[in-house]
Amino acid sequence: MKRYAWTLGLILVVWTCFVYSFSFQSPFEFDDIPVIQKNAYIRSFSHVPLFFKKEIDSRRGFSSHFRPLTMMTFSVNYAAHGLSPWGYRCVNLLLHLGCGLLLFLIVLRLLLGLSPPSLQLSERDYRWAAFVATSLFLVHPIHSLSVLMVWKRTTLLVALFYLLAVWLFLKVLGVGQRSSDSPSSYRWRMVGIVVCMVLGICSKEIIVTLPAVLLMLTLCCSPDGGKASLRRTWPLHGLLWCIVVVQWLFLFPGKVASRAEAGAWEYLLTQTKVIWFYLNSVVFPDSLSVSYDTSIVQSLWSFPVLMGSIALLALFVLAIFAVRRWPLVSVVLLWWFFTLAPTSSFVPGPLLADENRTYLPFLSVWLTLGLLLALVLRGSSLRRWGGTVLFAVAILGFSMTTVQRSILWRDSIKLWSNSVTKYPGASNVNGWINLCNELVERRLFQRGLAVCEAALRQKMLTRSSLYTNAALARVSLGYPKQASRWLKLGLATYPRNHRMLQTAGNLAWFQGHPKEAIPFYQKTLSLHPSQPKVRLYYAASLMEVGQVKDSSSLLESMNAGQLDDLRSTLLYLRLLQEAGLFRKAETLLSRYRRRGSLRPEFLLEWLHLQCMKGKTKGVMERLAVLEGKARNNLSFLSKIARVYRRCRAFQQEIALWKGASLWASRSRRVTLFWTDAMLRSLQKDRACLHYKKHKKDWLGLQKDRMVRGAWGRLVQACEGEGSKK
């Protein structure tokens, strides 16, 4: 019998791993991006003390949350395999399996200790019921978000410690236990419960209901109403309630209610509708999505809300009055209410509906379904076969839905399109905004602009990101004036939105207007002083308008570790060299060199630095090698030409652009830089002939820093100062 049980358990574990294996290489989504992908804090263990100061990510989007244990696990993941998503999801899956094991042990003890004798079920039947409950818990798609979204590890960790503490407490009470334990094991279990409480606090705030659940188990699981058990366990209860008070006073997040979409009363009314949606998703999981269109309920007297409230109140009254006669019914119902209370009651949160909140409360649902199936299997052989087939079909159907959802997470656009298709209303703010973001980031500007404008027509409450992405799409499609109009509309509505101010500054800077960009960057930094990219582009704008001293002081105060992409890091290196901060640039390049061979981009910066310091020995040979490898890569050839220019090797630069013109004869950038190279090599007459021939073509070029510099020199040399003005 034991071998048979272990075989079934092993099959269930392998099947669960198979179901979730389709998501291992899916990219980071939603909250995973700021918390993991763009979070500088998890990249070094030196930042661990910040996690105990309610700091989550380096951009401070999740500040005020006390989750140090969760963040330390992310740091360990990053140290082991960097930003590869499979490792993070493997850890989530292991935690999910651990929670499943503890759920099996808890359900089995509750059924053995509290089930009425009138059910006439054997211990084997109860084991089957616990196995069914665990199977549903592990593969049902309503819990898949906890594995798929890495940031939901907070829920997995707190559930693990929560369930472990409950299991230890059931052993302390002797529920479902044939023999009594020794006093020493009893004391160690009490210590283990306190440790679980402390670790749970370091994982997520919903551990706050654990003392209430343990007190409920004490009162419901003892035949004398819990008097004897309370006399034995009152020190434990007292200590846990003291910990709750400390958590509430010092560690509870204070900014959660300020980010909520509804007040306390409206939030409570809305949850009476949302809770029944969760229960409906048990049978119809196709309604699940990454984001929902949940409207705020304003009045109690709407029919669905009134009926839902009456039904929930009736269940709560039943749980209170069934304590003596049907303790299992009371435990199941009160567990549901207590574990759901922190997120789905009168404490408003940033999301109105989130299936992840059912992870702990649904133990009641899975226990009930497992017990019902055990009662079905108790009868005739026909009922046993029918119940077994029903269970197998349900597990297979739920598993396939979870697999389908895992595959959907591989493509961000499909994921958010699915959310918007299922819930197209204005309340699905996250769905519309993230779909717009993904389309713009993937450079699908036409579709992104259509989605942004469709969302803006719905008059959503939070629209700042939509204005920003609509402006970015307009710029990329070649309509900068329309982009400026979108940003003006957005800033008129959200004058203190730092992302929109940053985008307005970037738009002005990339269009060749650094003076106009500076005020936008200054406003952004006054709202969020720790934005590294804003500080970088602010320094670049100051450098272009000639405020070198201010730009240098800003660059000296920056840390390259906060820049999370190659483009920003390269711009930072170039600005350091232009400001004369050679030592800092060399230190940064040496750091990259110690990690391994330099990437070609960083090697070019190294050669550029050598030229600026006057050390040109060997630079020309290495540049010639890189030029041969670049072939038809115009962007990389531009970077090589920049180093030639710094080394004053103008003939080599002319030869480079002349060679590029053979295969990119229609490229306006090639002809512009070729002409500029002629001017630098003192071939002014020839350069001005080229300038007059191609001037009209160059007017349509995007004015980045290199184009602006070349254009300005040619205008000044060939047309004079008056024409330039």
Coordinates of C-alpha atoms in Angstrom, one line a residue, residues 94-599:
L94 CA 9.6 23.7 -6.3
L95 CA 7.9 25.9 -3.8
H96 CA 4.5 25.1 -5.4
L97 CA 5.2 21.4 -5.0
G98 CA 6.3 21.9 -1.3
C99 CA 3.0 23.7 -0.7
G100 CA 1.2 20.8 -2.3
L101 CA 2.9 18.3 0.0
L102 CA 1.9 20.3 3.1
L103 CA -1.7 20.7 1.8
F104 CA -1.9 16.9 1.5
L105 CA -0.7 16.4 5.1
I106 CA -3.1 19.1 6.5
V107 CA -6.1 17.9 4.6
L108 CA -5.5 14.3 5.7
R109 CA -5.2 15.3 9.4
L110 CA -8.3 17.4 9.2
L111 CA -10.3 14.6 7.6
L112 CA -9.0 11.9 10.0
G113 CA -9.5 14.1 13.1
L114 CA -12.7 16.0 12.4
S115 CA -14.9 14.0 9.9
P116 CA -18.1 12.7 11.5
P117 CA -18.4 8.9 11.9
S118 CA -21.7 9.0 10.0
L119 CA -19.7 9.4 6.8
Q120 CA -18.4 5.8 7.2
L121 CA -15.2 6.4 5.4
S122 CA -12.0 4.4 6.0
E123 CA -8.5 5.9 6.4
R124 CA -7.8 4.8 2.8
D125 CA -10.8 6.8 1.6
Y126 CA -9.5 9.9 3.4
R127 CA -6.1 9.4 1.8
W128 CA -7.8 9.3 -1.5
A129 CA -9.7 12.5 -0.7
A130 CA -6.4 14.2 0.3
F131 CA -4.7 13.0 -2.9
V132 CA -7.6 14.4 -5.0
A133 CA -7.4 17.8 -3.2
T134 CA -3.6 17.9 -3.7
S135 CA -3.9 17.0 -7.4
L136 CA -6.5 19.8 -8.0
F137 CA -4.3 22.2 -6.1
L138 CA -1.2 21.5 -8.1
V139 CA -2.6 21.5 -11.7
H140 CA -5.6 23.8 -11.6
P141 CA -5.0 27.0 -13.7
I142 CA -6.3 29.3 -11.0
H143 CA -3.0 28.7 -9.2
S144 CA -0.8 28.9 -12.3
L145 CA -0.1 32.6 -11.9
S146 CA 1.9 31.9 -8.8
V147 CA 4.4 29.9 -10.8
L148 CA 4.3 31.8 -14.1
M149 CA 4.8 35.3 -12.6
V150 CA 8.1 35.2 -10.7
W151 CA 7.2 38.1 -8.4
K152 CA 4.3 35.9 -7.0
R153 CA 7.0 34.0 -5.2
T154 CA 6.0 36.2 -2.3
T155 CA 2.7 34.2 -2.2
L156 CA 4.4 30.8 -2.6
L157 CA 6.9 31.5 0.3
V158 CA 4.2 32.8 2.7
A159 CA 1.9 29.9 1.8
L160 CA 4.8 27.5 2.5
F161 CA 5.4 28.9 6.0
Y162 CA 1.7 29.3 6.7
L163 CA 0.9 25.7 5.8
L164 CA 4.0 24.4 7.7
A165 CA 2.9 26.3 10.8
V166 CA -0.6 24.9 10.6
W167 CA 0.6 21.4 10.1
L168 CA 2.9 21.7 13.1
F169 CA 0.0 23.1 15.2
L170 CA -2.3 20.3 14.2
K171 CA 0.5 17.9 15.5
V172 CA 0.6 19.9 18.7
L173 CA -3.2 19.6 19.1
G174 CA -3.0 15.8 18.2
V175 CA -5.6 16.2 15.4
G176 CA -5.7 13.0 13.3
Q177 CA -3.0 11.4 15.4
R178 CA -3.2 8.0 17.1
S179 CA -0.5 8.4 19.7
S180 CA 0.7 11.4 21.8
D181 CA 4.2 12.9 21.3
S182 CA 6.9 13.5 23.8
P183 CA 7.1 16.9 25.6
S184 CA 10.4 17.7 23.8
S185 CA 8.9 17.3 20.4
Y186 CA 5.9 19.4 21.5
R187 CA 8.2 22.3 22.5
W188 CA 10.2 22.1 19.3
R189 CA 7.0 22.3 17.2
M190 CA 6.0 25.4 19.1
V191 CA 9.4 27.0 18.3
G192 CA 9.0 25.9 14.7
I193 CA 5.6 27.7 14.5
V194 CA 7.2 31.0 15.8
V195 CA 10.0 30.6 13.2
C196 CA 7.5 30.1 10.5
M197 CA 5.6 33.2 11.6
V198 CA 8.8 35.3 11.5
L199 CA 9.8 34.0 8.0
G200 CA 6.3 34.5 6.7
I201 CA 6.5 38.2 7.8
C202 CA 9.7 38.5 5.8
S203 CA 7.8 37.0 2.7
K204 CA 4.4 38.7 2.6
E205 CA 2.0 40.6 4.9
I206 CA -0.9 38.1 4.7
I207 CA 0.8 35.9 7.4
V208 CA -1.0 38.4 9.7
T209 CA -4.0 36.0 9.9
L210 CA -2.0 33.0 11.1
P211 CA -2.7 33.6 14.8
A212 CA -6.4 33.9 14.1
V213 CA -6.4 30.6 12.2
L214 CA -4.5 28.8 14.9
L215 CA -6.9 30.1 17.5
M216 CA -9.8 28.9 15.4
L217 CA -8.2 25.4 15.1
T218 CA -7.7 25.4 18.9
L219 CA -11.5 26.1 19.5
C220 CA -12.8 23.8 16.7
C221 CA -10.5 20.8 17.0
S222 CA -11.0 20.0 20.7
P223 CA -14.1 18.2 22.1
D224 CA -14.2 20.4 25.2
G225 CA -14.4 23.6 23.2
G226 CA -10.6 24.2 23.3
K227 CA -10.3 24.8 27.0
A228 CA -7.6 22.2 27.7
S229 CA -5.7 23.1 24.4
L230 CA -5.8 26.8 25.3
R231 CA -4.3 26.1 28.7
R232 CA -1.4 24.3 26.9
T233 CA -0.9 26.7 24.1
W234 CA -1.7 30.1 25.5
P235 CA 2.0 31.2 25.6
L236 CA 2.3 30.4 21.8
H237 CA -0.9 32.4 21.0
G238 CA 0.2 35.3 23.2
L239 CA 3.6 35.5 21.5
L240 CA 2.1 35.3 18.0
W241 CA -0.4 38.1 18.7
C242 CA 2.5 40.2 20.0
I243 CA 4.4 39.6 16.7
V244 CA 1.2 40.6 14.8
V245 CA 1.1 43.9 16.7
V246 CA 4.8 44.6 15.9
Q247 CA 4.2 43.8 12.3
W248 CA 1.1 46.1 12.1
L249 CA 2.9 49.0 13.8
F250 CA 6.3 48.9 12.0
L251 CA 6.3 46.6 9.0
F252 CA 2.8 46.8 7.4
P253 CA 2.9 48.7 4.0
G254 CA 1.5 52.2 4.5
K255 CA 1.1 53.2 0.9
V256 CA -1.1 50.3 -0.3
A257 CA -4.4 52.1 0.4
S258 CA -3.1 55.2 -1.4
R259 CA -2.7 53.2 -4.6
A260 CA -6.1 51.6 -4.4
E261 CA -8.7 52.3 -7.0
A262 CA -11.6 52.3 -4.5
G263 CA -12.3 53.3 -0.9
A264 CA -12.8 50.8 1.9
W265 CA -16.6 50.5 1.6
E266 CA -16.6 50.3 -2.3
Y267 CA -13.7 47.8 -2.2
L268 CA -15.7 45.6 0.3
L269 CA -18.8 45.7 -1.9
T270 CA -16.7 44.9 -5.0
Q271 CA -15.2 41.9 -3.3
T272 CA -18.6 40.3 -2.7
K273 CA -18.8 40.0 -6.5
V274 CA -15.2 39.1 -7.1
I275 CA -15.2 36.2 -4.5
W276 CA -18.0 34.5 -6.4
F277 CA -16.0 35.0 -9.6
Y278 CA -13.1 33.1 -8.0
L279 CA -15.5 30.2 -7.2
N280 CA -16.9 30.2 -10.7
S281 CA -13.4 29.9 -12.1
V282 CA -13.0 26.5 -10.4
V283 CA -15.4 25.0 -12.8
F284 CA -14.9 27.4 -15.7
P285 CA -11.2 28.3 -15.8
D286 CA -11.4 29.8 -19.3
S287 CA -12.4 33.0 -17.7
L288 CA -9.0 33.4 -16.1
S289 CA -6.7 36.2 -17.4
V290 CA -3.6 38.1 -16.4
S291 CA -5.8 41.2 -15.9
Y292 CA -9.5 41.7 -15.4
D293 CA -12.2 44.2 -16.2
T294 CA -13.7 44.7 -12.7
S295 CA -15.8 47.7 -12.2
I296 CA -16.1 49.3 -8.8
V297 CA -19.4 48.7 -7.0
Q298 CA -20.9 51.9 -5.5
S299 CA -24.1 50.5 -3.9
L300 CA -25.1 47.5 -1.8
W301 CA -28.6 47.4 -3.4
S302 CA -27.6 46.1 -6.8
F303 CA -29.0 42.5 -7.1
P304 CA -25.8 40.5 -7.7
V305 CA -24.0 42.3 -4.9
L306 CA -26.9 42.0 -2.4
M307 CA -27.4 38.3 -3.1
G308 CA -23.6 37.7 -2.9
S309 CA -23.4 39.5 0.4
I310 CA -26.4 37.5 1.8
A311 CA -24.8 34.2 0.7
L312 CA -21.4 35.1 2.3
L313 CA -23.1 36.2 5.5
A314 CA -25.1 33.0 5.6
L315 CA -21.9 30.9 5.2
F316 CA -20.2 32.8 8.0
V317 CA -23.2 32.3 10.4
L318 CA -23.2 28.6 9.5
A319 CA -19.5 28.3 10.3
I320 CA -20.1 29.9 13.8
F321 CA -23.1 27.7 14.7
A322 CA -21.5 24.5 13.4
V323 CA -18.5 24.6 15.7
R324 CA -19.8 21.9 18.1
R325 CA -21.8 19.7 15.8
W326 CA -19.8 19.8 12.6
P327 CA -16.3 21.1 13.4
L328 CA -15.0 20.2 9.9
V329 CA -17.6 22.4 8.3
S330 CA -16.6 25.3 10.6
V331 CA -12.8 24.8 10.0
V332 CA -13.4 24.7 6.2
L333 CA -15.5 27.9 6.1
L334 CA -13.6 29.9 8.7
W335 CA -10.3 29.0 7.0
W336 CA -11.8 30.5 3.8
F337 CA -12.9 33.7 5.5
F338 CA -9.7 34.3 7.6
T339 CA -7.2 33.6 4.8
L340 CA -9.2 35.7 2.3
A341 CA -9.7 38.6 4.7
P342 CA -6.3 40.5 4.2
T343 CA -6.8 40.9 0.4
S344 CA -10.6 40.6 -0.2
S345 CA -12.3 42.5 2.6
F346 CA -12.3 46.2 3.7
V347 CA -8.6 46.8 3.2
P348 CA -8.3 48.3 -0.3
G349 CA -5.6 47.1 -2.6
P350 CA -4.2 48.2 -5.9
L351 CA -6.0 45.4 -7.8
L352 CA -9.7 44.7 -7.5
A353 CA -9.4 41.1 -8.7
D354 CA -6.3 38.8 -8.6
E355 CA -6.6 35.1 -8.7
N356 CA -3.4 34.7 -6.9
R357 CA -5.3 35.7 -3.7
T358 CA -7.0 32.3 -3.8
Y359 CA -3.8 30.3 -3.3
L360 CA -4.3 29.7 0.5
P361 CA -8.1 30.1 0.8
F362 CA -8.8 27.4 -1.8
L363 CA -7.6 24.7 0.5
S364 CA -11.2 24.7 1.7
V365 CA -12.4 24.2 -1.9
W366 CA -10.0 21.4 -2.7
L367 CA -10.7 19.6 0.6
T368 CA -14.5 19.8 -0.1
L369 CA -14.1 18.4 -3.6
G370 CA -11.8 15.7 -2.5
L371 CA -14.2 14.6 0.3
L372 CA -17.2 14.6 -2.2
L373 CA -15.3 12.4 -4.6
A374 CA -14.4 10.0 -1.8
L375 CA -18.1 9.7 -0.9
V376 CA -18.8 9.0 -4.6
L377 CA -16.2 6.3 -4.8
R378 CA -17.5 4.6 -1.6
G379 CA -20.6 3.1 -3.4
S380 CA -21.0 0.4 -6.1
S381 CA -18.4 -0.5 -8.7
L382 CA -20.2 1.6 -11.3
R383 CA -20.0 4.7 -9.0
R384 CA -16.3 4.0 -8.4
W385 CA -15.5 3.7 -12.1
G386 CA -17.6 6.8 -12.9
G387 CA -15.9 8.8 -10.1
T388 CA -12.5 7.7 -11.2
V389 CA -13.2 8.7 -14.8
L390 CA -14.6 12.0 -13.7
F391 CA -11.5 12.7 -11.7
A392 CA -9.2 11.8 -14.5
V393 CA -11.0 13.9 -17.0
A394 CA -11.0 16.9 -14.6
I395 CA -7.3 16.6 -14.0
L396 CA -6.6 16.3 -17.7
G397 CA -8.8 19.2 -18.6
F398 CA -7.4 21.5 -15.9
S399 CA -3.8 20.4 -16.9
M400 CA -4.4 21.2 -20.5
T401 CA -5.8 24.7 -19.6
T402 CA -2.7 25.3 -17.5
V403 CA -0.4 24.2 -20.4
Q404 CA -2.3 26.5 -22.7
R405 CA -1.8 29.3 -20.3
S406 CA 1.9 28.5 -19.9
I407 CA 2.3 28.6 -23.7
L408 CA 0.5 31.9 -23.8
W409 CA 3.1 33.4 -21.5
R410 CA 5.8 32.8 -24.1
D411 CA 4.6 35.8 -26.2
S412 CA 3.9 39.1 -24.3
I413 CA 1.7 40.5 -27.1
K414 CA -0.5 37.3 -27.2
L415 CA -0.7 37.3 -23.4
W416 CA -2.0 40.9 -23.1
S417 CA -4.1 40.6 -26.3
N418 CA -5.8 37.6 -24.7
S419 CA -6.6 39.8 -21.6
V420 CA -8.0 42.6 -23.7
T421 CA -10.0 40.3 -25.9
K422 CA -11.6 38.6 -22.8
Y423 CA -12.1 41.8 -20.9
P424 CA -12.2 44.8 -23.3
G425 CA -13.8 47.2 -20.8
A426 CA -12.3 50.4 -19.5
S427 CA -11.6 48.8 -16.0
N428 CA -9.0 46.5 -17.6
V429 CA -6.4 49.2 -17.3
N430 CA -3.4 46.9 -16.9
G431 CA -4.4 44.9 -20.0
W432 CA -4.7 47.9 -22.3
I433 CA -1.6 49.7 -21.0
N434 CA 0.7 46.6 -21.1
L435 CA -0.5 45.7 -24.6
C436 CA 0.2 49.2 -25.8
N437 CA 3.7 49.1 -24.1
E438 CA 4.6 45.7 -25.6
L439 CA 3.6 46.8 -29.2
V440 CA 5.6 50.0 -28.9
E441 CA 8.6 48.2 -27.4
R442 CA 8.5 45.6 -30.2
R443 CA 8.5 48.5 -32.7
L444 CA 5.0 47.6 -34.0
F445 CA 4.1 51.2 -33.9
Q446 CA 1.1 51.2 -36.2
R447 CA -0.7 48.6 -34.0
G448 CA 0.6 50.1 -30.8
L449 CA -0.8 53.5 -31.8
A450 CA -4.2 52.0 -32.7
V451 CA -4.3 50.2 -29.3
C452 CA -3.3 53.4 -27.3
E453 CA -5.8 55.5 -29.1
A454 CA -8.6 52.9 -28.6
A455 CA -7.7 52.8 -24.9
L456 CA -7.7 56.6 -24.6
R457 CA -11.2 56.7 -26.1
Q458 CA -12.5 54.6 -23.3
K459 CA -11.6 57.3 -20.7
M460 CA -9.7 55.1 -18.3
L461 CA -8.8 56.3 -14.9
T462 CA -5.0 55.8 -15.4
R463 CA -4.0 57.0 -18.8
S464 CA -0.6 58.6 -18.5
S465 CA 1.3 55.6 -19.9
L466 CA -1.1 55.5 -22.9
Y467 CA -0.3 59.2 -23.7
T468 CA 3.4 58.4 -23.5
N469 CA 3.3 55.3 -25.7
A470 CA 1.1 57.1 -28.3
A471 CA 3.7 59.9 -28.4
L472 CA 6.6 57.3 -28.9
A473 CA 4.7 55.6 -31.6
R474 CA 4.0 58.9 -33.4
V475 CA 7.7 59.8 -33.2
S476 CA 8.8 56.4 -34.6
L477 CA 6.3 56.7 -37.5
G478 CA 7.8 60.1 -38.4
Y479 CA 5.3 62.4 -36.9
P480 CA 7.2 64.4 -34.2
K481 CA 4.7 67.3 -34.1
Q482 CA 1.8 64.9 -33.4
A483 CA 3.9 63.3 -30.7
S484 CA 4.4 66.6 -29.1
R485 CA 0.7 67.3 -29.2
W486 CA 0.0 64.0 -27.4
L487 CA 2.5 64.8 -24.7
K488 CA 1.1 68.3 -24.2
L489 CA -2.4 66.7 -23.8
G490 CA -1.0 64.2 -21.3
L491 CA 1.0 66.7 -19.3
A492 CA -2.1 69.0 -19.1
T493 CA -3.8 66.1 -17.4
Y494 CA -0.8 64.7 -15.5
P495 CA 1.6 67.6 -14.9
R496 CA 3.6 65.6 -12.4
N497 CA 3.9 62.3 -14.2
H498 CA 7.7 61.6 -14.3
R499 CA 7.6 59.1 -17.1
M500 CA 5.8 61.6 -19.4
L501 CA 8.2 64.4 -18.5
Q502 CA 11.1 62.1 -19.2
T503 CA 9.6 61.2 -22.6
A504 CA 9.1 64.9 -23.5
G505 CA 12.7 65.5 -22.6
N506 CA 13.9 62.6 -24.6
L507 CA 11.8 63.7 -27.6
A508 CA 13.3 67.2 -27.5
W509 CA 16.9 65.8 -27.1
F510 CA 16.6 63.3 -29.9
Q511 CA 15.1 66.0 -32.2
G512 CA 18.2 68.2 -31.6
H513 CA 16.8 70.6 -29.1
P514 CA 18.8 70.0 -25.9
K515 CA 17.9 73.4 -24.4
E516 CA 14.2 72.5 -24.6
A517 CA 15.0 69.0 -23.0
I518 CA 16.7 70.4 -19.9
P519 CA 13.6 71.8 -18.2
F520 CA 11.8 68.5 -18.6
Y521 CA 14.7 66.6 -17.1
Q522 CA 14.9 69.0 -14.2
K523 CA 11.2 68.5 -13.4
T524 CA 11.6 64.7 -13.7
L525 CA 14.6 64.7 -11.3
S526 CA 12.8 66.9 -8.8
L527 CA 10.0 64.3 -8.6
H528 CA 12.3 61.2 -8.8
P529 CA 15.9 62.1 -8.1
S530 CA 17.2 58.5 -8.4
Q531 CA 16.3 58.0 -12.1
P532 CA 19.7 57.0 -13.6
K533 CA 18.7 57.4 -17.3
V534 CA 17.2 60.8 -16.7
R535 CA 20.4 61.9 -15.0
L536 CA 22.4 60.5 -18.0
Y537 CA 20.4 62.3 -20.7
Y538 CA 20.3 65.5 -18.5
A539 CA 24.1 65.4 -18.5
A540 CA 24.2 64.8 -22.2
S541 CA 21.9 67.9 -22.8
L542 CA 24.1 70.0 -20.5
M543 CA 27.2 68.9 -22.4
E544 CA 25.6 69.9 -25.8
V545 CA 24.7 73.4 -24.6
G546 CA 28.2 73.9 -23.3
Q547 CA 27.6 73.5 -19.5
V548 CA 30.5 71.1 -19.2
K549 CA 31.2 71.7 -15.5
D550 CA 27.6 70.9 -14.5
S551 CA 27.5 67.9 -16.8
S552 CA 30.8 66.6 -15.3
S553 CA 29.6 66.9 -11.7
L554 CA 26.5 65.1 -12.6
L555 CA 28.4 62.3 -14.3
E556 CA 30.8 61.9 -11.4
S557 CA 27.9 61.3 -9.0
M558 CA 26.4 58.6 -11.2
N559 CA 26.9 54.8 -10.9
A560 CA 27.1 52.8 -14.1
G561 CA 25.7 49.7 -12.3
Q562 CA 22.3 51.4 -12.3
L563 CA 22.2 51.5 -16.1
D564 CA 20.5 48.3 -17.3
D565 CA 21.1 48.4 -21.1
L566 CA 24.0 48.6 -23.5
R567 CA 22.9 51.9 -25.2
S568 CA 22.8 53.9 -21.9
T569 CA 26.2 52.4 -20.8
L570 CA 27.9 53.4 -24.0
L571 CA 26.5 56.9 -23.9
Y572 CA 27.7 57.2 -20.3
L573 CA 31.2 56.1 -21.4
R574 CA 31.3 58.7 -24.2
L575 CA 30.1 61.5 -21.9
L576 CA 32.8 60.6 -19.4
Q577 CA 35.5 60.9 -22.1
E578 CA 34.0 64.2 -23.4
A579 CA 34.0 65.6 -19.9
G580 CA 37.7 64.5 -19.4
L581 CA 36.9 62.0 -16.7
F582 CA 39.3 59.5 -18.2
R583 CA 40.1 57.7 -14.9
K584 CA 36.4 56.9 -14.2
A585 CA 35.9 55.7 -17.8
E586 CA 39.0 53.5 -17.7
T587 CA 37.9 52.0 -14.3
L588 CA 34.5 51.1 -15.8
L589 CA 36.0 49.6 -18.9
S590 CA 38.5 47.6 -16.8
R591 CA 35.6 46.2 -14.8
Y592 CA 34.0 44.9 -18.0
R593 CA 37.4 43.6 -19.1
R594 CA 37.8 41.6 -15.9
R595 CA 34.4 39.8 -16.6
G596 CA 35.9 38.4 -19.8
S597 CA 36.7 39.5 -23.3
L598 CA 35.4 42.9 -24.1
R599 CA 32.4 43.2 -26.4

